[in-house]
Amino acid sequence: MSQGLQGPGPLERPHPSGRRTAEGQRIDPQEEAEPARRRTILSALVKHEPGVLAKVAGLFSRRQFNIESLSVGPTAYKRHARITLVIEETEPGIEQARKQLTKLIPVISVTELDSDAVDRELALIKVDGEHPDAIAAVAEMYDGQAVDVSETTVTVEITGPEDRIDAAVKTFERFGIREVVRTGTAALAAGPSETAPGHSASIETTTPPSVTGDD
Amino acid sequence: MTNPEFDQYPPEDHEGEPTTEVDCGADAVVASLEQAGVEILFGVQGGAIMPVYDALYDSPMRHITMGHEQGAAHAADAYGIVSGEPGVCVATSGPGATNLITGLADANMDSDPLVALTGQVPTGMVGNDAFQETDTIGVTGPVTKTNYFADDSDTVGDVVGEAVELSRRGRPGPTVVDLPKDVTLGETDQRPSEPRLPDTYHPPDRADQETVEAAAEALKRAEKPVILSGGGVIKGEATAELRSFAIEKGIPVITTMPGTGSFPEDHDLALEMAGMHGTGYANMGITHCDYLLGIGTRFDDRLTGAIETFAPEAELAHIDIDPAEISKNIKADYPLLGDAGTVIGQLDGAIAGPLDIDPWREQCRTWKEEYPMDYEWDPDGPLKPQYVVETFDELTDDDTIVTTGVGQHQMWAVQYWTYTEPRTWVSSHGLGTMGYGLPAAIGAKLAAPKQDVVCFDGDGSFLMTGEELAVAVRENLDIVVAILNNAAVGMVRQWQDAFFEGRHSASQYPWIPAFDKLAEAFGAEGFAVEQYDEVAETIEAALAVDGPAVIDFHIDPDENVYPMVPSGGDNGRFALSEAQLEDL
Ligand SMILES: Cc1ncc(C[n+]2csc(CCOP(=O)(O)OP(=O)(O)O)c2C)c(N)n1
């Protein structure tokens, strides 16, 4: 007995000619473009409790979002922390990353920052100390300074937007880089706008501890 | 073999009144569950969770001791699917907690309300690799909606309340509370407050009205619209809204596998399940539609096949309560963020009267005739599993609950049973967990003691959690396990035939137990069936048994599941037979 069901075969049936992209967007035959990746900064206001960072890091690795840097630290309010993420993703990828991040229960809010946001990264660069004067001159060029000097090494501190740090590291290569450490980008929205909303609501409902932090 | 407690079930309606006095953290845990309306727990005892079990000793809540923690998680999961209220499972630290993982992952994939309470070593020993210590928070994080490490006896009751509340609200899902022993033993007189959602969680209700109107306008313009009804319709209690909307507007309805039962499959507008093993007519409908209204579905790859050829000419409106599902896999032209029933109501308000789409409905009817689910069988030949499923359906009431393992039998159970009611199809969809069926039948029966429960299982799936039969016997649960025994992990064998040149690597069993005798050894009734003329009478006999019964149906070992869309294939090019598969 034959196995299976009766009916017209796969190629005998009518079939529509339309298609979607791999991202699920119906293709407009007029303009079919490769999805471009974009670098952007997501800022998340989160509850300052154990395990939050693990949840965020786990999310990004599990969902294969392309993460360039992540930095985390306390805010002015003891119960909140801020996580700043630099990601490079397609347009739908950025939106999906924002939504998945927002969905984590300890996350209060997430914002994709505008291009005018203030963003800074700090780097410590340890180089061979043979030419201390030249090193100092280059450090100055990047508004940096030497923060540790030994008989054989100089460590320089540089602060600035990510691309500036990239450039600085490249420039210091000529002295012989021994080690570099970078913090990843920290960023706040420009002007009076709130970076990631949620602070003000909790200020009303919780007793704010003494204000010592960044905002 | 009767359990006196079961005869009085439900023992009493304690409607969320905490009766347990609070003297320690464990009392607060138990009082919090009582207050949240929990009636049954499924679990296994052990060192780190003993304080909680001690507090349970005097509680009116019923506890079912399961054979294995995986069984506890699946039973609680099915209890949640059938009742709509979170099932609760309990396990000790270390191996108890890790044994829950499969059940948690399963619930997470299927958005089932489930709460797991795990014991943990005392906080002072956490991190020391103490006896039976596992990083339960670390291990369960990726497979839960969220999890909680309870570190304070005074607040542990509130934490448990929040875990229950979060698990059942919005898009449901599993939550875990890890309970270190010093926290549950620690003194406290803090009664838990009313269960509350975390302040960061705000599930949406009404969709943006402008988008609703745009979606409605597009639907009115559409010539070939379909509704794709997902599990969210059932979980969101929107079955009534869906049915009246679809029927009043006259829109054909396709279901996802978790959406099975949201729309009556015997209705003229029903095209049943689409996707890998969906009906030919559902796959034709979804491929040719020009407007797709997806409700409470996450457009899983077993449904969509290749994204490129999924509903390739359809404008997509997507109703979902979880923003992260909208445009995740398929770009929504009309994102409708909100509660399923509420948003269907909004759409309904924006469209007057039936849609003028007679030719499309006629086309769908023609497809039903062109691609019937009729299988061939010969009364003297080997027993066809489809016949077993259909006969079972005919001999039972419409509200009978079906649970399954994973494999071919699961597909025959969804294809050849006519589902007309929500919460009667209980299966492992997203994770595809073999062994789900029997513990799920236990949980389902406890959630709906008055309804018949049948578990269609594979021989392979049954052997993964068969120990739970001891529980069904002990609790005298009226369930029937119908093993569609093909002496193989059949779904794997089918794929080997289709894609690996018939090389049956590790898929055939040279020996399998006599399941009828195995059942008898457990104290259940056992039956074995090989002939067509024994099928109906044996089903009747098994249904009449007081307590669990197992029927070992020796089915045609060569039978395969069709239609079939190979994984990543084009839904419109489903194969109806092995020969058609070769055409692809
Ligand atoms: C826990 C688990 N292990 C392995 C698989 C892979 N798998 C999918 S279907 C299947 C065969 C199932 O065999 P059986 O339960 O006998 O059902 P049948 O397909 O024969 O009906 C297997 C091994 C799975 N889904 N789950």
Coordinates of C-alpha atoms in Angstrom, one line a residue, chain A residues 1-27 45-47 49-51 54-55 58-59 62-63 65 80 92-93 95-96 98-109 202 205-206, chain B residues 142 145-147 166 171 198-201 284 287-288 307-315 322-324 326-331 333 370-378 384 416 556 558-560 562-563 570 572-578 580 583-584:
Chain A
M1 CA 0.0 0.0 0.0
S2 CA 1.3 3.5 -0.8
Q3 CA 2.4 5.6 2.1
G4 CA 1.0 9.1 2.4
L5 CA -1.9 11.2 1.2
Q6 CA -3.5 12.0 -2.1
G7 CA -3.4 15.4 -3.9
P8 CA -1.5 17.4 -6.5
G9 CA 2.3 17.3 -6.2
P10 CA 4.4 20.3 -4.9
L11 CA 5.2 21.5 -8.4
E12 CA 1.7 21.0 -9.9
R13 CA 0.2 23.6 -7.5
P14 CA -0.3 27.3 -8.2
H15 CA 2.3 29.3 -6.2
P16 CA 2.6 33.0 -5.6
S17 CA 5.6 34.8 -6.9
G18 CA 6.2 37.1 -4.0
R19 CA 9.1 36.8 -1.5
R20 CA 10.3 38.1 1.8
T21 CA 13.8 38.9 2.9
A22 CA 15.5 36.7 5.6
E23 CA 14.3 39.4 8.0
G24 CA 10.7 38.7 7.1
Q25 CA 10.1 41.9 5.2
R26 CA 8.1 41.6 2.0
I27 CA 10.3 42.4 -0.9
L45 CA 18.4 51.9 33.5
V46 CA 18.3 48.8 35.6
K47 CA 17.6 47.8 39.2
E49 CA 20.6 44.0 42.2
P50 CA 22.8 40.9 41.9
G51 CA 22.5 39.0 38.6
A54 CA 24.5 38.3 34.0
K55 CA 21.0 38.5 32.6
G58 CA 23.4 36.3 28.7
L59 CA 20.7 37.8 26.6
R62 CA 22.1 33.9 23.5
R63 CA 20.4 36.1 20.8
F65 CA 23.4 40.4 19.0
H80 CA 19.5 51.9 40.2
P92 CA 15.6 45.4 12.8
G93 CA 18.4 44.0 14.9
E95 CA 15.1 47.4 17.5
Q96 CA 14.9 43.7 18.6
R98 CA 16.1 47.2 22.5
K99 CA 12.9 45.2 23.0
Q100 CA 14.5 42.1 24.4
L101 CA 16.5 44.2 26.8
T102 CA 13.4 46.1 27.9
K103 CA 11.7 42.7 28.5
L104 CA 14.2 41.6 31.2
I105 CA 12.3 42.1 34.5
P106 CA 15.1 44.0 36.4
V107 CA 15.3 46.5 33.5
I108 CA 13.4 49.7 34.0
S109 CA 13.9 51.4 30.6
S202 CA 11.3 56.2 41.7
T205 CA 8.3 56.6 45.6
T206 CA 11.6 55.7 47.2
Chain B
P142 CA 18.0 31.7 30.2
K145 CA 10.6 34.7 32.4
T146 CA 12.6 35.7 35.4
N147 CA 14.1 34.2 38.6
L166 CA 4.5 37.4 37.1
R171 CA 2.6 36.8 28.4
P198 CA 7.2 43.8 39.7
D199 CA 7.0 47.6 39.1
T200 CA 9.0 47.2 35.9
Y201 CA 6.3 45.0 34.3
M284 CA -2.2 26.6 0.7
T287 CA 0.9 30.8 1.3
H288 CA -1.7 32.4 -1.0
I307 CA 10.9 33.1 6.0
E308 CA 11.4 34.0 2.3
T309 CA 8.3 32.0 1.2
F310 CA 6.1 32.5 4.2
A311 CA 2.9 34.3 3.3
P312 CA 5.0 36.0 0.7
E313 CA 2.3 38.3 -0.6
A314 CA 0.4 39.0 2.6
E315 CA 0.2 42.3 4.5
D322 CA 4.8 40.9 24.0
P323 CA 6.4 43.8 22.1
A324 CA 9.5 41.6 21.5
I326 CA 6.2 41.8 17.0
S327 CA 8.5 41.9 13.9
K328 CA 10.9 39.5 15.5
N329 CA 10.7 36.9 12.7
I330 CA 8.2 38.4 10.2
K331 CA 7.9 42.1 9.7
D333 CA 2.9 46.0 8.7
E370 CA -8.1 18.7 -3.1
Y371 CA -5.9 17.9 -0.1
P372 CA -7.9 15.7 2.2
M373 CA -6.4 14.1 5.3
D374 CA -7.7 10.7 4.2
Y375 CA -5.2 7.9 4.8
E376 CA -5.5 4.4 3.3
W377 CA -6.0 1.4 5.6
D378 CA -6.7 -2.2 5.1
K384 CA -2.7 2.6 11.2
Y416 CA -6.6 13.2 13.3
D556 CA 2.4 -0.1 11.3
D558 CA 6.5 2.0 8.4
E559 CA 3.8 4.7 8.7
N560 CA 5.1 8.2 8.2
Y562 CA 2.2 13.7 6.0
P563 CA 1.8 16.4 4.8
D570 CA 8.4 26.4 1.3
G572 CA 3.2 25.9 -0.4
R573 CA 5.3 23.0 -1.6
F574 CA 4.4 20.5 1.2
A575 CA 4.8 16.9 0.3
L576 CA 1.8 14.5 0.6
S577 CA 3.9 11.3 0.3
E578 CA 7.4 10.0 0.1
Q580 CA 6.2 13.9 -3.6
D583 CA 10.1 15.8 -6.3
L584 CA 11.4 18.6 -4.1

